[in-house]
mmCIF file with all atom_site columns, C-alpha atoms in Angstrom:
data_model
loop_
_atom_site.group_PDB
_atom_site.id
_atom_site.type_symbol
_atom_site.label_atom_id
_atom_site.label_alt_id
_atom_site.label_comp_id
_atom_site.label_asym_id
_atom_site.label_entity_id
_atom_site.label_seq_id
_atom_site.pdbx_PDB_ins_code
_atom_site.Cartn_x
_atom_site.Cartn_y
_atom_site.Cartn_z
_atom_site.occupancy
_atom_site.B_iso_or_equiv
_atom_site.pdbx_formal_charge
_atom_site.auth_seq_id
_atom_site.auth_comp_id
_atom_site.auth_asym_id
_atom_site.auth_atom_id
_atom_site.pdbx_PDB_model_num
ATOM 1   C CA . MET A 1 1   ? 0.000   0.000  0.000   1.00 54.00 ? 1   MET A CA 1
ATOM 2   C CA . GLN A 1 2   ? 2.735   2.467  1.004   1.00 62.00 ? 2   GLN A CA 1
ATOM 3   C CA . GLN A 1 3   ? 4.730   1.641  -2.127  1.00 62.00 ? 3   GLN A CA 1
ATOM 4   C CA . CYS A 1 4   ? 1.642   2.270  -4.285  1.00 59.00 ? 4   CYS A CA 1
ATOM 5   C CA . LEU A 1 5   ? 1.219   5.738  -2.732  1.00 56.00 ? 5   LEU A CA 1
ATOM 6   C CA . VAL A 1 6   ? 4.869   6.562  -3.339  1.00 61.00 ? 6   VAL A CA 1
ATOM 7   C CA . ARG A 1 7   ? 4.581   5.517  -7.002  1.00 79.00 ? 7   ARG A CA 1
ATOM 8   C CA . ARG A 1 8   ? 1.401   7.567  -7.420  1.00 77.00 ? 8   ARG A CA 1
ATOM 9   C CA . LYS A 1 9   ? 3.039   10.634 -5.859  1.00 86.00 ? 9   LYS A CA 1
ATOM 10  C CA . ASP A 1 10  ? 6.073   10.215 -8.115  1.00 89.00 ? 10  ASP A CA 1
ATOM 11  C CA . LEU A 1 11  ? 3.851   9.900  -11.176 1.00 88.00 ? 11  LEU A CA 1
ATOM 12  C CA . LEU A 1 12  ? 1.885   12.992 -10.131 1.00 90.00 ? 12  LEU A CA 1
ATOM 13  C CA . ARG A 1 13  ? 5.123   14.991 -9.858  1.00 92.00 ? 13  ARG A CA 1
ATOM 14  C CA . LYS A 1 14  ? 6.223   13.807 -13.302 1.00 92.00 ? 14  LYS A CA 1
ATOM 15  C CA . LEU A 1 15  ? 2.871   14.593 -14.877 1.00 92.00 ? 15  LEU A CA 1
ATOM 16  C CA . LEU A 1 16  ? 2.672   18.093 -13.388 1.00 91.00 ? 16  LEU A CA 1
ATOM 17  C CA . ARG A 1 17  ? 6.335   19.020 -13.876 1.00 91.00 ? 17  ARG A CA 1
ATOM 18  C CA . PRO A 1 18  ? 6.608   21.938 -16.327 1.00 88.00 ? 18  PRO A CA 1
ATOM 19  C CA . PRO A 1 19  ? 7.192   20.597 -19.834 1.00 90.00 ? 19  PRO A CA 1
ATOM 20  C CA . PRO A 1 20  ? 10.321  21.462 -21.830 1.00 88.00 ? 20  PRO A CA 1
ATOM 21  C CA . LYS A 1 21  ? 8.131   23.248 -24.380 1.00 89.00 ? 21  LYS A CA 1
ATOM 22  C CA . LEU A 1 22  ? 4.879   25.146 -23.919 1.00 91.00 ? 22  LEU A CA 1
ATOM 23  C CA . LEU A 1 23  ? 2.417   23.947 -26.555 1.00 94.00 ? 23  LEU A CA 1
ATOM 24  C CA . PHE A 1 24  ? -0.067  26.360 -28.182 1.00 95.00 ? 24  PHE A CA 1
ATOM 25  C CA . ARG A 1 25  ? 1.364   29.411 -26.391 1.00 96.00 ? 25  ARG A CA 1
ATOM 26  C CA . GLU A 1 26  ? 4.001   30.537 -28.886 1.00 96.00 ? 26  GLU A CA 1
ATOM 27  C CA . ALA A 1 27  ? 2.677   34.128 -29.170 1.00 98.00 ? 27  ALA A CA 1
ATOM 28  C CA . GLN A 1 28  ? 2.552   34.501 -25.384 1.00 98.00 ? 28  GLN A CA 1
ATOM 29  C CA . LEU A 1 29  ? 6.074   33.092 -25.039 1.00 98.00 ? 29  LEU A CA 1
ATOM 30  C CA . ARG A 1 30  ? 7.380   35.534 -27.659 1.00 98.00 ? 30  ARG A CA 1
ATOM 31  C CA . ALA A 1 31  ? 5.692   38.470 -25.889 1.00 98.00 ? 31  ALA A CA 1
ATOM 32  C CA . ALA A 1 32  ? 6.945   37.420 -22.449 1.00 98.00 ? 32  ALA A CA 1
ATOM 33  C CA . THR A 1 33  ? 10.478  36.728 -23.693 1.00 98.00 ? 33  THR A CA 1
ATOM 34  C CA . ALA A 1 34  ? 10.614  40.095 -25.461 1.00 98.00 ? 34  ALA A CA 1
ATOM 35  C CA . ALA A 1 35  ? 9.487   41.856 -22.270 1.00 98.00 ? 35  ALA A CA 1
ATOM 36  C CA . VAL A 1 36  ? 12.133  40.026 -20.231 1.00 98.00 ? 36  VAL A CA 1
ATOM 37  C CA . GLU A 1 37  ? 14.827  40.930 -22.785 1.00 97.00 ? 37  GLU A CA 1
ATOM 38  C CA . GLU A 1 38  ? 13.736  44.579 -22.496 1.00 97.00 ? 38  GLU A CA 1
ATOM 39  C CA . ARG A 1 39  ? 13.791  44.309 -18.679 1.00 97.00 ? 39  ARG A CA 1
ATOM 40  C CA . ALA A 1 40  ? 10.102  45.285 -18.630 1.00 98.00 ? 40  ALA A CA 1
ATOM 41  C CA . SER A 1 41  ? 7.717   44.276 -15.875 1.00 98.00 ? 41  SER A CA 1
ATOM 42  C CA . PHE A 1 42  ? 4.432   42.607 -16.796 1.00 98.00 ? 42  PHE A CA 1
ATOM 43  C CA . ARG A 1 43  ? 1.711   40.319 -15.489 1.00 97.00 ? 43  ARG A CA 1
ATOM 44  C CA . ILE A 1 44  ? 0.662   36.920 -16.731 1.00 98.00 ? 44  ILE A CA 1
ATOM 45  C CA . GLU A 1 45  ? -3.057  36.396 -16.335 1.00 97.00 ? 45  GLU A CA 1
ATOM 46  C CA . GLY A 1 46  ? -5.251  33.367 -16.899 1.00 96.00 ? 46  GLY A CA 1
ATOM 47  C CA . PRO A 1 47  ? -7.292  30.679 -15.188 1.00 96.00 ? 47  PRO A CA 1
ATOM 48  C CA . THR A 1 48  ? -5.788  27.730 -13.319 1.00 93.00 ? 48  THR A CA 1
ATOM 49  C CA . GLY A 1 49  ? -3.792  25.192 -15.301 1.00 95.00 ? 49  GLY A CA 1
ATOM 50  C CA . VAL A 1 50  ? -3.205  27.115 -18.522 1.00 97.00 ? 50  VAL A CA 1
ATOM 51  C CA . GLY A 1 51  ? 0.587   27.421 -18.332 1.00 96.00 ? 51  GLY A CA 1
ATOM 52  C CA . LYS A 1 52  ? 1.153   30.730 -16.539 1.00 97.00 ? 52  LYS A CA 1
ATOM 53  C CA . THR A 1 53  ? 3.985   29.482 -14.333 1.00 96.00 ? 53  THR A CA 1
ATOM 54  C CA . THR A 1 54  ? 5.517   27.444 -17.157 1.00 95.00 ? 54  THR A CA 1
ATOM 55  C CA . LEU A 1 55  ? 5.430   30.536 -19.369 1.00 97.00 ? 55  LEU A CA 1
ATOM 56  C CA . ALA A 1 56  ? 7.288   32.525 -16.694 1.00 97.00 ? 56  ALA A CA 1
ATOM 57  C CA . ILE A 1 57  ? 9.887   29.755 -16.278 1.00 95.00 ? 57  ILE A CA 1
ATOM 58  C CA . LEU A 1 58  ? 10.540  29.484 -20.026 1.00 96.00 ? 58  LEU A CA 1
ATOM 59  C CA . ALA A 1 59  ? 10.568  33.245 -20.627 1.00 97.00 ? 59  ALA A CA 1
ATOM 60  C CA . THR A 1 60  ? 13.106  33.827 -17.845 1.00 97.00 ? 60  THR A CA 1
ATOM 61  C CA . SER A 1 61  ? 15.497  31.051 -18.835 1.00 94.00 ? 61  SER A CA 1
ATOM 62  C CA . GLY A 1 62  ? 19.066  32.296 -18.514 1.00 93.00 ? 62  GLY A CA 1
ATOM 63  C CA . VAL A 1 63  ? 18.094  35.365 -16.466 1.00 96.00 ? 63  VAL A CA 1
ATOM 64  C CA . ALA A 1 64  ? 18.895  35.881 -12.785 1.00 95.00 ? 64  ALA A CA 1
ATOM 65  C CA . THR A 1 65  ? 15.451  35.317 -11.288 1.00 97.00 ? 65  THR A CA 1
ATOM 66  C CA . THR A 1 66  ? 13.957  35.242 -7.822  1.00 97.00 ? 66  THR A CA 1
ATOM 67  C CA . TYR A 1 67  ? 10.884  33.009 -7.772  1.00 97.00 ? 67  TYR A CA 1
ATOM 68  C CA . VAL A 1 68  ? 8.367   33.715 -5.009  1.00 97.00 ? 68  VAL A CA 1
ATOM 69  C CA . PRO A 1 69  ? 5.479   31.218 -4.735  1.00 96.00 ? 69  PRO A CA 1
ATOM 70  C CA . GLY A 1 70  ? 2.457   33.037 -3.328  1.00 94.00 ? 70  GLY A CA 1
ATOM 71  C CA . PHE A 1 71  ? 0.997   29.804 -1.993  1.00 92.00 ? 71  PHE A CA 1
ATOM 72  C CA . LYS A 1 72  ? 4.028   29.436 0.315   1.00 95.00 ? 72  LYS A CA 1
ATOM 73  C CA . CYS A 1 73  ? 5.028   33.046 0.887   1.00 95.00 ? 73  CYS A CA 1
ATOM 74  C CA . ARG A 1 74  ? 1.875   34.918 1.867   1.00 94.00 ? 74  ARG A CA 1
ATOM 75  C CA . THR A 1 75  ? 3.040   37.740 4.170   1.00 95.00 ? 75  THR A CA 1
ATOM 76  C CA . TYR A 1 76  ? 5.047   40.942 3.904   1.00 97.00 ? 76  TYR A CA 1
ATOM 77  C CA . GLU A 1 77  ? 7.828   39.483 6.032   1.00 97.00 ? 77  GLU A CA 1
ATOM 78  C CA . CYS A 1 78  ? 8.219   36.452 3.792   1.00 97.00 ? 78  CYS A CA 1
ATOM 79  C CA . LEU A 1 79  ? 8.071   38.515 0.597   1.00 97.00 ? 79  LEU A CA 1
ATOM 80  C CA . ARG A 1 80  ? 10.573  41.072 1.912   1.00 96.00 ? 80  ARG A CA 1
ATOM 81  C CA . GLU A 1 81  ? 12.949  38.250 2.788   1.00 97.00 ? 81  GLU A CA 1
ATOM 82  C CA . ARG A 1 82  ? 12.736  36.634 -0.663  1.00 97.00 ? 82  ARG A CA 1
ATOM 83  C CA . VAL A 1 83  ? 12.466  39.407 -3.252  1.00 97.00 ? 83  VAL A CA 1
ATOM 84  C CA . SER A 1 84  ? 15.515  40.958 -4.826  1.00 96.00 ? 84  SER A CA 1
ATOM 85  C CA . PHE A 1 85  ? 15.962  44.502 -6.052  1.00 95.00 ? 85  PHE A CA 1
ATOM 86  C CA . HIS A 1 86  ? 18.814  43.272 -8.302  1.00 94.00 ? 86  HIS A CA 1
ATOM 87  C CA . ALA A 1 87  ? 17.081  40.455 -10.178 1.00 96.00 ? 87  ALA A CA 1
ATOM 88  C CA . LEU A 1 88  ? 13.853  39.698 -11.967 1.00 98.00 ? 88  LEU A CA 1
ATOM 89  C CA . ASN A 1 89  ? 11.175  38.730 -9.428  1.00 98.00 ? 89  ASN A CA 1
ATOM 90  C CA . VAL A 1 90  ? 8.506   36.223 -10.445 1.00 98.00 ? 90  VAL A CA 1
ATOM 91  C CA . ILE A 1 91  ? 5.623   36.534 -7.997  1.00 98.00 ? 91  ILE A CA 1
ATOM 92  C CA . ASP A 1 92  ? 3.440   33.477 -8.570  1.00 97.00 ? 92  ASP A CA 1
ATOM 93  C CA . ASP A 1 93  ? -0.154  33.065 -7.363  1.00 95.00 ? 93  ASP A CA 1
ATOM 94  C CA . TYR A 1 94  ? -0.306  36.712 -6.327  1.00 96.00 ? 94  TYR A CA 1
ATOM 95  C CA . GLY A 1 95  ? -3.954  36.349 -5.315  1.00 92.00 ? 95  GLY A CA 1
ATOM 96  C CA . LEU A 1 96  ? -2.951  34.061 -2.437  1.00 93.00 ? 96  LEU A CA 1
ATOM 97  C CA . ILE A 1 97  ? -0.734  36.701 -0.828  1.00 95.00 ? 97  ILE A CA 1
ATOM 98  C CA . VAL A 1 98  ? -2.214  38.768 2.011   1.00 93.00 ? 98  VAL A CA 1
ATOM 99  C CA . ARG A 1 99  ? -2.048  42.168 0.314   1.00 92.00 ? 99  ARG A CA 1
ATOM 100 C CA . SER A 1 100 ? -1.507  44.617 3.145   1.00 94.00 ? 100 SER A CA 1
ATOM 101 C CA . GLU A 1 101 ? -0.408  48.197 2.438   1.00 95.00 ? 101 GLU A CA 1
ATOM 102 C CA . ARG A 1 102 ? 3.208   47.147 3.000   1.00 96.00 ? 102 ARG A CA 1
ATOM 103 C CA . VAL A 1 103 ? 2.880   44.250 0.524   1.00 96.00 ? 103 VAL A CA 1
ATOM 104 C CA . VAL A 1 104 ? 1.303   46.506 -2.104  1.00 95.00 ? 104 VAL A CA 1
ATOM 105 C CA . SER A 1 105 ? 4.038   49.085 -1.572  1.00 96.00 ? 105 SER A CA 1
ATOM 106 C CA . LEU A 1 106 ? 6.752   46.425 -1.835  1.00 97.00 ? 106 LEU A CA 1
ATOM 107 C CA . ILE A 1 107 ? 5.328   44.957 -5.043  1.00 96.00 ? 107 ILE A CA 1
ATOM 108 C CA . ARG A 1 108 ? 5.018   48.417 -6.601  1.00 95.00 ? 108 ARG A CA 1
ATOM 109 C CA . SER A 1 109 ? 8.618   49.230 -5.654  1.00 96.00 ? 109 SER A CA 1
ATOM 110 C CA . LEU A 1 110 ? 10.175  46.187 -7.328  1.00 97.00 ? 110 LEU A CA 1
ATOM 111 C CA . PRO A 1 111 ? 11.986  47.495 -10.395 1.00 96.00 ? 111 PRO A CA 1
ATOM 112 C CA . TRP A 1 112 ? 11.644  44.289 -12.441 1.00 97.00 ? 112 TRP A CA 1
ATOM 113 C CA . LYS A 1 113 ? 8.836   41.812 -11.911 1.00 98.00 ? 113 LYS A CA 1
ATOM 114 C CA . ILE A 1 114 ? 6.460   39.314 -13.429 1.00 98.00 ? 114 ILE A CA 1
ATOM 115 C CA . VAL A 1 115 ? 3.270   38.954 -11.426 1.00 98.00 ? 115 VAL A CA 1
ATOM 116 C CA . ILE A 1 116 ? 1.150   35.857 -12.071 1.00 97.00 ? 116 ILE A CA 1
ATOM 117 C CA . VAL A 1 117 ? -2.558  36.373 -11.402 1.00 96.00 ? 117 VAL A CA 1
ATOM 118 C CA . HIS A 1 118 ? -5.957  34.804 -12.030 1.00 92.00 ? 118 HIS A CA 1
ATOM 119 C CA . PRO A 1 119 ? -8.738  36.673 -13.865 1.00 89.00 ? 119 PRO A CA 1
ATOM 120 C CA . GLY A 1 120 ? -11.021 38.776 -11.729 1.00 84.00 ? 120 GLY A CA 1
ATOM 121 C CA . LEU A 1 121 ? -8.432  39.387 -9.015  1.00 83.00 ? 121 LEU A CA 1
ATOM 122 C CA . TYR A 1 122 ? -8.870  42.868 -7.613  1.00 82.00 ? 122 TYR A CA 1
ATOM 123 C CA . ALA A 1 123 ? -5.286  44.089 -7.456  1.00 88.00 ? 123 ALA A CA 1
ATOM 124 C CA . PRO A 1 124 ? -5.011  47.671 -8.701  1.00 88.00 ? 124 PRO A CA 1
ATOM 125 C CA . GLU A 1 125 ? -1.297  47.669 -7.850  1.00 91.00 ? 125 GLU A CA 1
ATOM 126 C CA . VAL A 1 126 ? -0.629  45.369 -10.831 1.00 94.00 ? 126 VAL A CA 1
ATOM 127 C CA . GLU A 1 127 ? -3.397  46.510 -13.198 1.00 92.00 ? 127 GLU A CA 1
ATOM 128 C CA . ASP A 1 128 ? -1.087  49.031 -14.853 1.00 94.00 ? 128 ASP A CA 1
ATOM 129 C CA . LEU A 1 129 ? 1.411   46.309 -15.810 1.00 97.00 ? 129 LEU A CA 1
ATOM 130 C CA . PRO A 1 130 ? 1.175   45.091 -19.411 1.00 97.00 ? 130 PRO A CA 1
ATOM 131 C CA . ARG A 1 131 ? -0.758  41.831 -19.552 1.00 97.00 ? 131 ARG A CA 1
ATOM 132 C CA . VAL A 1 132 ? 0.097   38.540 -21.223 1.00 98.00 ? 132 VAL A CA 1
ATOM 133 C CA . TRP A 1 133 ? -3.215  36.661 -21.408 1.00 97.00 ? 133 TRP A CA 1
ATOM 134 C CA . MET A 1 134 ? -3.274  32.872 -21.150 1.00 98.00 ? 134 MET A CA 1
ATOM 135 C CA . PRO A 1 135 ? -6.693  31.632 -22.289 1.00 97.00 ? 135 PRO A CA 1
ATOM 136 C CA . PRO A 1 136 ? -8.242  28.288 -21.360 1.00 98.00 ? 136 PRO A CA 1
ATOM 137 C CA . TYR A 1 137 ? -7.125  25.454 -23.609 1.00 98.00 ? 137 TYR A CA 1
ATOM 138 C CA . GLU A 1 138 ? -9.426  24.002 -26.250 1.00 98.00 ? 138 GLU A CA 1
ATOM 139 C CA . TYR A 1 139 ? -10.140 20.271 -26.554 1.00 98.00 ? 139 TYR A CA 1
ATOM 140 C CA . TYR A 1 140 ? -7.677  19.662 -29.403 1.00 98.00 ? 140 TYR A CA 1
ATOM 141 C CA . GLU A 1 141 ? -4.930  21.514 -27.485 1.00 98.00 ? 141 GLU A CA 1
ATOM 142 C CA . LEU A 1 142 ? -5.524  19.487 -24.334 1.00 98.00 ? 142 LEU A CA 1
ATOM 143 C CA . ARG A 1 143 ? -5.502  16.313 -26.401 1.00 98.00 ? 143 ARG A CA 1
ATOM 144 C CA . GLN A 1 144 ? -2.097  17.214 -27.864 1.00 97.00 ? 144 GLN A CA 1
ATOM 145 C CA . ILE A 1 145 ? -0.731  18.171 -24.440 1.00 97.00 ? 145 ILE A CA 1
ATOM 146 C CA . LEU A 1 146 ? -1.807  14.810 -23.029 1.00 97.00 ? 146 LEU A CA 1
ATOM 147 C CA . LEU A 1 147 ? -0.418  12.933 -26.032 1.00 96.00 ? 147 LEU A CA 1
ATOM 148 C CA . GLU A 1 148 ? 2.930   14.726 -25.627 1.00 96.00 ? 148 GLU A CA 1
ATOM 149 C CA . ARG A 1 149 ? 3.088   13.952 -21.900 1.00 95.00 ? 149 ARG A CA 1
ATOM 150 C CA . VAL A 1 150 ? 2.095   10.304 -22.357 1.00 96.00 ? 150 VAL A CA 1
ATOM 151 C CA . GLU A 1 151 ? 4.707   9.855  -25.083 1.00 95.00 ? 151 GLU A CA 1
ATOM 152 C CA . ARG A 1 152 ? 7.478   11.675 -23.212 1.00 94.00 ? 152 ARG A CA 1
ATOM 153 C CA . LEU A 1 153 ? 6.851   9.733  -20.005 1.00 95.00 ? 153 LEU A CA 1
ATOM 154 C CA . SER A 1 154 ? 6.191   6.433  -21.828 1.00 94.00 ? 154 SER A CA 1
ATOM 155 C CA . LEU A 1 155 ? 2.861   5.922  -20.091 1.00 94.00 ? 155 LEU A CA 1
ATOM 156 C CA . PRO A 1 156 ? 0.580   3.001  -20.971 1.00 93.00 ? 156 PRO A CA 1
ATOM 157 C CA . VAL A 1 157 ? -2.548  4.954  -21.920 1.00 94.00 ? 157 VAL A CA 1
ATOM 158 C CA . SER A 1 158 ? -4.944  4.438  -24.816 1.00 95.00 ? 158 SER A CA 1
ATOM 159 C CA . THR A 1 159 ? -5.944  7.210  -27.185 1.00 96.00 ? 159 THR A CA 1
ATOM 160 C CA . SER A 1 160 ? -9.569  6.863  -26.062 1.00 97.00 ? 160 SER A CA 1
ATOM 161 C CA . ILE A 1 161 ? -8.582  7.616  -22.432 1.00 97.00 ? 161 ILE A CA 1
ATOM 162 C CA . ILE A 1 162 ? -6.577  10.640 -23.580 1.00 97.00 ? 162 ILE A CA 1
ATOM 163 C CA . GLU A 1 163 ? -9.534  11.892 -25.610 1.00 97.00 ? 163 GLU A CA 1
ATOM 164 C CA . ARG A 1 164 ? -11.939 11.370 -22.703 1.00 97.00 ? 164 ARG A CA 1
ATOM 165 C CA . CYS A 1 165 ? -9.670  13.290 -20.282 1.00 97.00 ? 165 CYS A CA 1
ATOM 166 C CA . ALA A 1 166 ? -9.134  16.118 -22.782 1.00 98.00 ? 166 ALA A CA 1
ATOM 167 C CA . LEU A 1 167 ? -12.862 16.401 -23.475 1.00 98.00 ? 167 LEU A CA 1
ATOM 168 C CA . GLU A 1 168 ? -13.807 16.509 -19.801 1.00 98.00 ? 168 GLU A CA 1
ATOM 169 C CA . ALA A 1 169 ? -11.141 19.089 -18.968 1.00 98.00 ? 169 ALA A CA 1
ATOM 170 C CA . ALA A 1 170 ? -12.124 21.242 -21.970 1.00 98.00 ? 170 ALA A CA 1
ATOM 171 C CA . ARG A 1 171 ? -15.785 21.055 -20.996 1.00 97.00 ? 171 ARG A CA 1
ATOM 172 C CA . TYR A 1 172 ? -15.232 22.170 -17.396 1.00 93.00 ? 172 TYR A CA 1
ATOM 173 C CA . SER A 1 173 ? -12.259 24.503 -17.393 1.00 94.00 ? 173 SER A CA 1
ATOM 174 C CA . GLY A 1 174 ? -9.794  24.337 -20.264 1.00 97.00 ? 174 GLY A CA 1
ATOM 175 C CA . SER A 1 175 ? -7.140  23.440 -17.689 1.00 97.00 ? 175 SER A CA 1
ATOM 176 C CA . ALA A 1 176 ? -4.196  21.248 -18.639 1.00 97.00 ? 176 ALA A CA 1
ATOM 177 C CA . LYS A 1 177 ? -3.664  20.588 -14.939 1.00 95.00 ? 177 LYS A CA 1
ATOM 178 C CA . LEU A 1 178 ? -7.181  19.152 -14.672 1.00 96.00 ? 178 LEU A CA 1
ATOM 179 C CA . ALA A 1 179 ? -6.631  17.044 -17.805 1.00 97.00 ? 179 ALA A CA 1
ATOM 180 C CA . LEU A 1 180 ? -3.420  15.651 -16.311 1.00 96.00 ? 180 LEU A CA 1
ATOM 181 C CA . LEU A 1 181 ? -5.101  14.878 -12.983 1.00 95.00 ? 181 LEU A CA 1
ATOM 182 C CA . LEU A 1 182 ? -7.903  13.071 -14.840 1.00 96.00 ? 182 LEU A CA 1
ATOM 183 C CA . LEU A 1 183 ? -5.247  11.099 -16.692 1.00 96.00 ? 183 LEU A CA 1
ATOM 184 C CA . LEU A 1 184 ? -3.623  10.176 -13.371 1.00 94.00 ? 184 LEU A CA 1
ATOM 185 C CA . GLU A 1 185 ? -6.918  8.631  -12.226 1.00 92.00 ? 185 GLU A CA 1
ATOM 186 C CA . HIS A 1 186 ? -6.737  6.228  -15.167 1.00 89.00 ? 186 HIS A CA 1
ATOM 187 C CA . LEU A 1 187 ? -3.121  5.333  -14.436 1.00 86.00 ? 187 LEU A CA 1
ATOM 188 C CA . ALA A 1 188 ? -3.542  4.543  -10.746 1.00 66.00 ? 188 ALA A CA 1
#
């Protein structure tokens, strides 16, 4: 039983690990990379599971970057400890951070930043940043993402399972993360 849980956890990590290439987001990657090359701050916005964090990782490749996960670092003290005024700061899951006046002031003062947010987040302190929009994935995109992941990880999954997972994820959210979690259910 314990060994089964360990294998499942390992498979989950492999499935959700950012891919080496972001499929169907070439225009967004070009825009984000150009902004990074120009040392411009911007925000990446989109629903859960559409590649926002992966886009930030790929666009900042080769650049001194401080990554701050909002789901782990939620207070001013934590942010102040982690951010750098001499590097590009990637503030992920900004909506999960407790946005006190000091946090808002700190975020505004960072000279170079990428702020990752979800749609509908009320955060006027980042609204003036140029936006790179990451839309929900379509069925055919999710299908290709799952096919790529199954092939790369050599997983024993039929095309019909892939299609079913892609269809369900497209119907409910357009989230690649959801499609991958649905796929995991069929592998366990």
